[in-house]
Steps between C-alpha positions, in 0.01 A plus 500: 500500500626846411569730795238772526488746788165666563450740789832383641387136497716250309225295339726198452522473878125487559397173665279242335235381740322168459123484526536345845738777616260766369208343686698464821621861490148624423362317806771648720457854370122484539560409864704820542858386434671809353812309400287256300334799331837637392611158374173457312531841332858435388411145400227625269691784334572268208125502434505881490806496276332264252200734479712815467647356180158544337524876545813593305429865417750747361588796721378315808727371772460129565584572865182703539284236336659234722425708810137539392486122454641449849225723640251272322674196649469640852132584445446144377671358808282711728179401322571131444270255676647155566155344543396563138726222373674672207871543443640835606636572152152455349371766737802729480558533125191714427576723799863551397405571138225734618741697717747532212222617265381750761854635527524538122151650468529752784794690359784292639465593863525218747238524773535274799164436661445567867450129572855427382653801674338401827661153489851645461728440795 
C-alpha cells in the first residue's frame, strides 16, 4: 500500500479490525469505555478513507473531506444501536457520506454538532 498521510495520520498504519473485534469494541464503548471508543474510531478510519476516495474534487483538500467523514463516523458511533442486528459499517456508510456531502454543499465549512463537542474529553 502506498503511504498516504491525511490529517497527520499515516493511513498505512491504520489497524484492520476483524468483525469480532469491532463488535467487542462496540459493546465496550456503549458501556462507557472511552479507551474502546478511541480504538473503535481509529479502527474504522479505513472505512472513512475508502469513502473519501469517492469525493476527489479539484481545489479541495482531501484532509478536510476526511475530517468531515470522521465527524460522520463519530455521529454513527453515537447513534448505533447494537440491538438492531446490523453491521456497524452498514449503518455508518450513509452517515459518513451524508456528512461529507453536507460539508461540500454548505460551502466547505466543517460544523461539529453539539452532541459531538459535548462528548470531547
